[in-house]
Short mmCIF file of N, CA and C in Angstrom, two decimals:
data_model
loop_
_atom_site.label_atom_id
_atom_site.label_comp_id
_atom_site.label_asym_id
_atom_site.label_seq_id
_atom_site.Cartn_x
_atom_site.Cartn_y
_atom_site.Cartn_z
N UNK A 211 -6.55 158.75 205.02
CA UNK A 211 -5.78 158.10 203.97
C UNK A 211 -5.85 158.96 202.72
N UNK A 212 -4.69 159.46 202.15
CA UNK A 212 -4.81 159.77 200.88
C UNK A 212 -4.06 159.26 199.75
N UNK A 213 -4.21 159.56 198.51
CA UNK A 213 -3.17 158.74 196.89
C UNK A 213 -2.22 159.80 197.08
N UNK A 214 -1.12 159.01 197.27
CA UNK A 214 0.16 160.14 196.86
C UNK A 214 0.55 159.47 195.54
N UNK A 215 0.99 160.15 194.38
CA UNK A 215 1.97 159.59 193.76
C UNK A 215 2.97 160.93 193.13
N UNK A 216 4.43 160.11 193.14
CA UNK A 216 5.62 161.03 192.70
C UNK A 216 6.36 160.26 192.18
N UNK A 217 6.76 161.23 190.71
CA UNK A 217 7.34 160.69 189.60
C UNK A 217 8.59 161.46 189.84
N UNK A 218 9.48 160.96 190.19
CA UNK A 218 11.06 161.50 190.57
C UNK A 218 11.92 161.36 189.47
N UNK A 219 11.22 161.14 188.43
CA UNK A 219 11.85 161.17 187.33
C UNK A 219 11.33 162.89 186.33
N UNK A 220 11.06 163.27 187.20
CA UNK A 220 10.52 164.88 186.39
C UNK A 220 10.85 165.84 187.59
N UNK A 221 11.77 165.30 188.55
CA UNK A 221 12.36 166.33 189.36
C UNK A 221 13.32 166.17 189.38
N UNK A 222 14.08 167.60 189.93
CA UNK A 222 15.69 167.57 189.97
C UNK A 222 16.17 169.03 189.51
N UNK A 223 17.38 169.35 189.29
CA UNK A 223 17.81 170.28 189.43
C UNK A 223 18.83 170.36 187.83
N UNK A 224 18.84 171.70 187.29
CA UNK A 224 19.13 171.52 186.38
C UNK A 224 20.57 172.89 185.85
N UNK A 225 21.25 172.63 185.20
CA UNK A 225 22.06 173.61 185.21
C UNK A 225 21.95 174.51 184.38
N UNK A 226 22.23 175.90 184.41
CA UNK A 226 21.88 177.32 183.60
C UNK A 226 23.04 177.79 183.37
N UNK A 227 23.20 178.32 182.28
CA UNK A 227 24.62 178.78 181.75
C UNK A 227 25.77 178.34 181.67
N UNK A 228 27.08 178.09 182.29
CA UNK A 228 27.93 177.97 182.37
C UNK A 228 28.57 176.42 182.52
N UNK A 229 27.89 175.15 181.58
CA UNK A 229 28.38 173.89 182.16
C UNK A 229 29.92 173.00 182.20
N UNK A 230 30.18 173.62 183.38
CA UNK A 230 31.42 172.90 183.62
C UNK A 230 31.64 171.28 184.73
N UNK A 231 32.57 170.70 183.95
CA UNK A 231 32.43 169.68 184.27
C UNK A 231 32.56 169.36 186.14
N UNK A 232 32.78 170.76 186.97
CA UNK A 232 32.65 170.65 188.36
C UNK A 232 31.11 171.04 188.89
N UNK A 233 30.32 171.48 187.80
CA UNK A 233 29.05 172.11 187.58
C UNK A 233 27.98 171.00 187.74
N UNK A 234 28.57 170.12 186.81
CA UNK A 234 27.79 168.67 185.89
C UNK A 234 27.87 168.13 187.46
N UNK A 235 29.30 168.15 188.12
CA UNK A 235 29.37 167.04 189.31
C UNK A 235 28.29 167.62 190.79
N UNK A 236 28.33 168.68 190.62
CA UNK A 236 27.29 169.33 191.62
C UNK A 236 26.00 168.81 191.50
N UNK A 237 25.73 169.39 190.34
CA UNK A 237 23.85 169.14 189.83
C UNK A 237 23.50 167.81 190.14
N UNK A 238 24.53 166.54 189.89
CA UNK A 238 24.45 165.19 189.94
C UNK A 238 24.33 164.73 191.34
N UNK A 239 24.89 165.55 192.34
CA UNK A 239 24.88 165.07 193.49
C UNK A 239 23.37 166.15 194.16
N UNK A 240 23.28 167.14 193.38
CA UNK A 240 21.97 167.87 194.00
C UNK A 240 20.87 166.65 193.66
N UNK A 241 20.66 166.23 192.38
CA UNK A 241 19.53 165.23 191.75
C UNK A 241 19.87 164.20 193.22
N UNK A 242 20.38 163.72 193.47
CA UNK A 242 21.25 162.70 193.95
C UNK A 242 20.11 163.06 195.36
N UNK A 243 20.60 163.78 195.76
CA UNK A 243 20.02 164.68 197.68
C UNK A 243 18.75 164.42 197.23
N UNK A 244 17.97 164.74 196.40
CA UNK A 244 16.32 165.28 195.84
C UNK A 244 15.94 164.00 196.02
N UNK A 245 16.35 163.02 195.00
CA UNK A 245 16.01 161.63 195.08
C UNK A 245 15.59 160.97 196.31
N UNK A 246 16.98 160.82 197.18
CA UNK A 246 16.78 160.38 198.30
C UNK A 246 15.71 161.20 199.32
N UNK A 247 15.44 162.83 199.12
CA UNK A 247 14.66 162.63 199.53
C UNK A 247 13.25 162.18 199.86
N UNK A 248 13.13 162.29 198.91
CA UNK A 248 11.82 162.21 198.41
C UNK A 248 11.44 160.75 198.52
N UNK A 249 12.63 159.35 198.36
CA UNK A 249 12.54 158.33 198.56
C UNK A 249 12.01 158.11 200.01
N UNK A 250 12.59 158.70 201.54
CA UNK A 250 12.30 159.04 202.60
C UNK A 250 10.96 159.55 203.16
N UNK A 251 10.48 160.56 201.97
CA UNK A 251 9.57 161.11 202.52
C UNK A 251 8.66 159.66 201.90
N UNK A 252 8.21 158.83 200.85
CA UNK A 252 7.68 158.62 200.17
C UNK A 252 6.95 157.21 200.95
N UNK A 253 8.35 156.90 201.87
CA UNK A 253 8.41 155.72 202.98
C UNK A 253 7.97 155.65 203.52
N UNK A 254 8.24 157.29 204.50
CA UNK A 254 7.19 157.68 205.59
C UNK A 254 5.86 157.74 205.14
N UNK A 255 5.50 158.54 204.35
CA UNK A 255 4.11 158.48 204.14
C UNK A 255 3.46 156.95 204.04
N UNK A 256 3.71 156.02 203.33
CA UNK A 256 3.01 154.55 203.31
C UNK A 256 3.51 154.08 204.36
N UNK A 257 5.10 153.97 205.49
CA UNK A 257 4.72 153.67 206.94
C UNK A 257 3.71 154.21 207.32
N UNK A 258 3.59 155.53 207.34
CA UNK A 258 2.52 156.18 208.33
C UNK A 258 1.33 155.60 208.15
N UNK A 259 0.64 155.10 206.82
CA UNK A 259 -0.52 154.79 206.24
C UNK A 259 -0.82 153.16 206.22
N UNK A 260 0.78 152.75 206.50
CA UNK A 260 0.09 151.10 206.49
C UNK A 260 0.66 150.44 207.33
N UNK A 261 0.27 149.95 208.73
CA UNK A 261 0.91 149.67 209.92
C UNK A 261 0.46 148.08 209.87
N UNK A 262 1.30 147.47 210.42
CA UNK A 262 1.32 145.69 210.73
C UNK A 262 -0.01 145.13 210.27
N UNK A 263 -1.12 146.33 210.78
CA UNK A 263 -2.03 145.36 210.71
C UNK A 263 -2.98 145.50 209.36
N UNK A 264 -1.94 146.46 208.39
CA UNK A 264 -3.10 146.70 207.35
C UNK A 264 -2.59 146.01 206.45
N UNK A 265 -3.11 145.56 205.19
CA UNK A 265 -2.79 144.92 204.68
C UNK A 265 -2.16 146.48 202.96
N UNK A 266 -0.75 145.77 202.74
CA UNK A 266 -0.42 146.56 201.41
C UNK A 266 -0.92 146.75 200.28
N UNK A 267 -1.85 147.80 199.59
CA UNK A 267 -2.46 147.81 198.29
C UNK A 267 -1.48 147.47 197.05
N UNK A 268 -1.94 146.53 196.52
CA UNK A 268 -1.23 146.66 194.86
C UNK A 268 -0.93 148.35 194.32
N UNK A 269 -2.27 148.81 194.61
CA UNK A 269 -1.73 150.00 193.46
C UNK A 269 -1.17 151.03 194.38
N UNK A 270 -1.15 150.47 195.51
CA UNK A 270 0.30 151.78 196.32
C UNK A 270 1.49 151.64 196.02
N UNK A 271 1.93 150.53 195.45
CA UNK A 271 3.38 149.68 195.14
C UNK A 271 3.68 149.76 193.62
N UNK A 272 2.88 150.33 192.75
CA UNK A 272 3.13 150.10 191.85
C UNK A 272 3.97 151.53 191.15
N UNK A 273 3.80 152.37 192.09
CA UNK A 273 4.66 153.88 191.53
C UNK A 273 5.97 153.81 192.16
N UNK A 274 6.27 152.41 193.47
CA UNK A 274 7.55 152.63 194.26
C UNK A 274 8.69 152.05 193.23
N UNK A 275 9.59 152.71 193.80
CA UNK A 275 11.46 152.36 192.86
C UNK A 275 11.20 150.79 193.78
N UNK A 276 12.26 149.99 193.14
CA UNK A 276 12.41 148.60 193.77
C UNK A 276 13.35 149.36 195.01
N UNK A 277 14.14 150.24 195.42
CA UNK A 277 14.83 150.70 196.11
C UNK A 277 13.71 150.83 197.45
N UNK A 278 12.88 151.68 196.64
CA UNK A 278 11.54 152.09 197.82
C UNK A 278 10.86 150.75 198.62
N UNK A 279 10.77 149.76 197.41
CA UNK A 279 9.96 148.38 197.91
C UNK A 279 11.00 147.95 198.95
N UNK A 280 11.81 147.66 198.47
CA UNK A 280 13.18 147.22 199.36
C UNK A 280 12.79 147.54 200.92
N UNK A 281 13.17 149.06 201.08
CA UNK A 281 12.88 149.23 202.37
C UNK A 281 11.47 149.66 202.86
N UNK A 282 10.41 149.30 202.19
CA UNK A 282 9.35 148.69 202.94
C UNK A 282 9.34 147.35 203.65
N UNK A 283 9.92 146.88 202.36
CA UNK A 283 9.67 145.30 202.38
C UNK A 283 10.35 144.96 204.11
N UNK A 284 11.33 145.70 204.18
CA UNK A 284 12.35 145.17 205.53
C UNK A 284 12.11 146.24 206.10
N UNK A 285 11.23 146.95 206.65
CA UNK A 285 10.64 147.78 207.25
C UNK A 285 9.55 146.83 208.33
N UNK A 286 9.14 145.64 207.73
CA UNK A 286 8.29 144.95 208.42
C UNK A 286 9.14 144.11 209.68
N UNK A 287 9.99 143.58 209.30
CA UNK A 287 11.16 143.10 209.87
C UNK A 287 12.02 143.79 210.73
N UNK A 288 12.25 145.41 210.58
CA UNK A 288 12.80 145.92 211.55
C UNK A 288 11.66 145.93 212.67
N UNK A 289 10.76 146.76 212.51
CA UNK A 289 9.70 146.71 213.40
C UNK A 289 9.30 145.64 214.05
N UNK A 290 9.93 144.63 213.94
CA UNK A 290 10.06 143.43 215.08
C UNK A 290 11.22 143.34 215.61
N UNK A 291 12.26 144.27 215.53
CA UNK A 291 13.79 143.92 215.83
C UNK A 291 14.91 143.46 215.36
N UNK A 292 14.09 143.38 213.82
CA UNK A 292 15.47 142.32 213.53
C UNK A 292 16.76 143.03 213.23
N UNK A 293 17.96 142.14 213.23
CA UNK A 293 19.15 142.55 213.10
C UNK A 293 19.59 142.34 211.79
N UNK A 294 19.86 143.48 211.24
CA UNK A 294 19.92 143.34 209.67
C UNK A 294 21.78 142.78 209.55
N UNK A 295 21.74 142.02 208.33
CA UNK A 295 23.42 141.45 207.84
C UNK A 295 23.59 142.93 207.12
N UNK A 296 22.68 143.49 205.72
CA UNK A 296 22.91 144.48 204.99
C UNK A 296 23.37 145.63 206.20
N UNK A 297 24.86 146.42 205.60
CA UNK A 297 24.81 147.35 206.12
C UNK A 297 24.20 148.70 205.82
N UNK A 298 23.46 148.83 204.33
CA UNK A 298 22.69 149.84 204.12
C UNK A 298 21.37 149.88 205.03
N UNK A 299 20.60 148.83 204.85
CA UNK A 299 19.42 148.31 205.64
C UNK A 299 19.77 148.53 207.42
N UNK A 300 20.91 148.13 208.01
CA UNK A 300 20.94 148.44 208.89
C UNK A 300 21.54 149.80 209.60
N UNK A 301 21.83 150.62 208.66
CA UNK A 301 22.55 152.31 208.58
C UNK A 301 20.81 152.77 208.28
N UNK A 302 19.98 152.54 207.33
CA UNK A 302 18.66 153.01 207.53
C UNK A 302 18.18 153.14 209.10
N UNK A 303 17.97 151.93 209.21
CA UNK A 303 16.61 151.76 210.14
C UNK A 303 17.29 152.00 211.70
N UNK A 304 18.68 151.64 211.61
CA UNK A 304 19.51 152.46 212.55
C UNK A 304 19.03 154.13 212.80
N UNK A 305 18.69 154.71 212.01
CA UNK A 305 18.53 156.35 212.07
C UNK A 305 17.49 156.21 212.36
N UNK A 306 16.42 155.70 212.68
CA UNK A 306 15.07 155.90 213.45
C UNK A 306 14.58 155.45 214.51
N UNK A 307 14.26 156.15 215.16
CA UNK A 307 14.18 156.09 216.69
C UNK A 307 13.04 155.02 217.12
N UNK A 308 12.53 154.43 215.93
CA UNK A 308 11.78 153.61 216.61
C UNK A 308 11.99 151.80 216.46
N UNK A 309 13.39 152.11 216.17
CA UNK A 309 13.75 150.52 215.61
C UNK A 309 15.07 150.32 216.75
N UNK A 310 14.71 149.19 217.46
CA UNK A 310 15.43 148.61 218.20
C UNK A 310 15.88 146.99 217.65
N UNK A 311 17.24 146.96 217.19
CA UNK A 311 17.70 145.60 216.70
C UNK A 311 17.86 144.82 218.02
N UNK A 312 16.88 143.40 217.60
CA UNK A 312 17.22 142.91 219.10
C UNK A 312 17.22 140.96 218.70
N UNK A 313 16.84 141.09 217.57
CA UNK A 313 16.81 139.52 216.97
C UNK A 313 17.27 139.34 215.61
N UNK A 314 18.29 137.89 215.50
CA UNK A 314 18.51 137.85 214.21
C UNK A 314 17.44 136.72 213.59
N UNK A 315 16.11 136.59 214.11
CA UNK A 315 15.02 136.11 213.50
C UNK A 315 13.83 136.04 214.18
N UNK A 316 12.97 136.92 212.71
CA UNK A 316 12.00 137.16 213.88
C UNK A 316 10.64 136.68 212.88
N UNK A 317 10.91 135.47 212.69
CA UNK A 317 10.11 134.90 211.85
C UNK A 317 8.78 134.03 212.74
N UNK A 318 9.09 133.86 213.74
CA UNK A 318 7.55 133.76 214.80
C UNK A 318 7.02 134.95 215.17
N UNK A 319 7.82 136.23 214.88
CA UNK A 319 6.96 137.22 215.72
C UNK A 319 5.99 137.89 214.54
N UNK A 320 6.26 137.43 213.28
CA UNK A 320 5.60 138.23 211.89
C UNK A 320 3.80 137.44 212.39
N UNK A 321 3.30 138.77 212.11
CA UNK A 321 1.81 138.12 211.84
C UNK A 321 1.19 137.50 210.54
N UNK A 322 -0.05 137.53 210.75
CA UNK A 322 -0.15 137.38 208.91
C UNK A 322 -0.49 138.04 208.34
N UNK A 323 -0.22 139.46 208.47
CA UNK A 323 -0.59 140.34 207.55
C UNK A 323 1.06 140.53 207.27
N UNK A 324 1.49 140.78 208.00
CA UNK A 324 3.01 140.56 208.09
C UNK A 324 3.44 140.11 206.44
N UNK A 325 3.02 138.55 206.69
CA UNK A 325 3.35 137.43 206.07
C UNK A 325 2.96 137.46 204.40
N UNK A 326 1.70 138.48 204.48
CA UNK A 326 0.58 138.90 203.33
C UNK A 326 1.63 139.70 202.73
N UNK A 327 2.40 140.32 203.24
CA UNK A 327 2.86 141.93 202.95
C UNK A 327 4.22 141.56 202.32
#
C-alpha cells in the first residue's frame, strides 16, 4: 500500500510563442487528454488498493475530483454486474474487461463493506 496524491490542477500543457486561437483550442484539448488521464490512472491505483473487502479511507477520498468519487462510487456496483442507465458510467466500465453487466439490481449482492463504502 502506498499515499498517492495528484494535484491535476498544476499539470497540463502550456503554450509557447505563437497564441493562436487554433493553438488555445489544441492546448485545451491536450489539458483535456492529461486530465482524463490521470483521472484513470488515479482509479486504478485505489481499485487496485481497495477491493470489496476493504474498507475506503477518508483521507484517500479527500484529494479525489467528485468526477473521480463518482466512478469509484459505481465501481462497487459494476463489480457486481450492474447495468448502468448513465451512458457515461456504462461507456466506462464497458471498456474493462473485468465488468460484466448482468443485473439491473444488485442490491442483495453488496456486502457490508460494500454498503460502508
Amino acid at each position: 500500500m502506498c499515499d498517492v496524491v495528484v494535484d491535476i490542477s498544476k499539470l497540463g500543457a502550456t503554450i509557447t510563442g505563437h497564441e493562436t486561437t487554433e493553438n488555445k483550442m489544441i492546448m485545451t484539448k491536450i489539458n483535456i487528454m492529461i486530465r482524463f488521464v490521470i483521472l484513470i490512472l488515479t482509479t486504478l491505483l485505489i481499485s487496485c488498493n481497495q477491493t470489496s473487502d476493504n474498507s475506503l479511507k477518508r483521507e484517500n477520498l479527500k484529494t479525489l475530483s467528485l468526477e473521480e468519487l463518482r466512478l469509484l462510487r459505481n465501481e462497487i456496483f459494476a463489480k457486481h454486474g450492474y447495468i448502468f442507465n448513465s451512458t457515461d458510467l456504462n461507456e466506462y466500465f464497458s471498456s474493462k474487461d473485468w465488468y460484466v453487466p448482468k443485473y439491473k439490481n444488485v442490491d442483495t449482492l453488496l456486502t457490508k463493506t460494500d454498503k460502508e463504502n
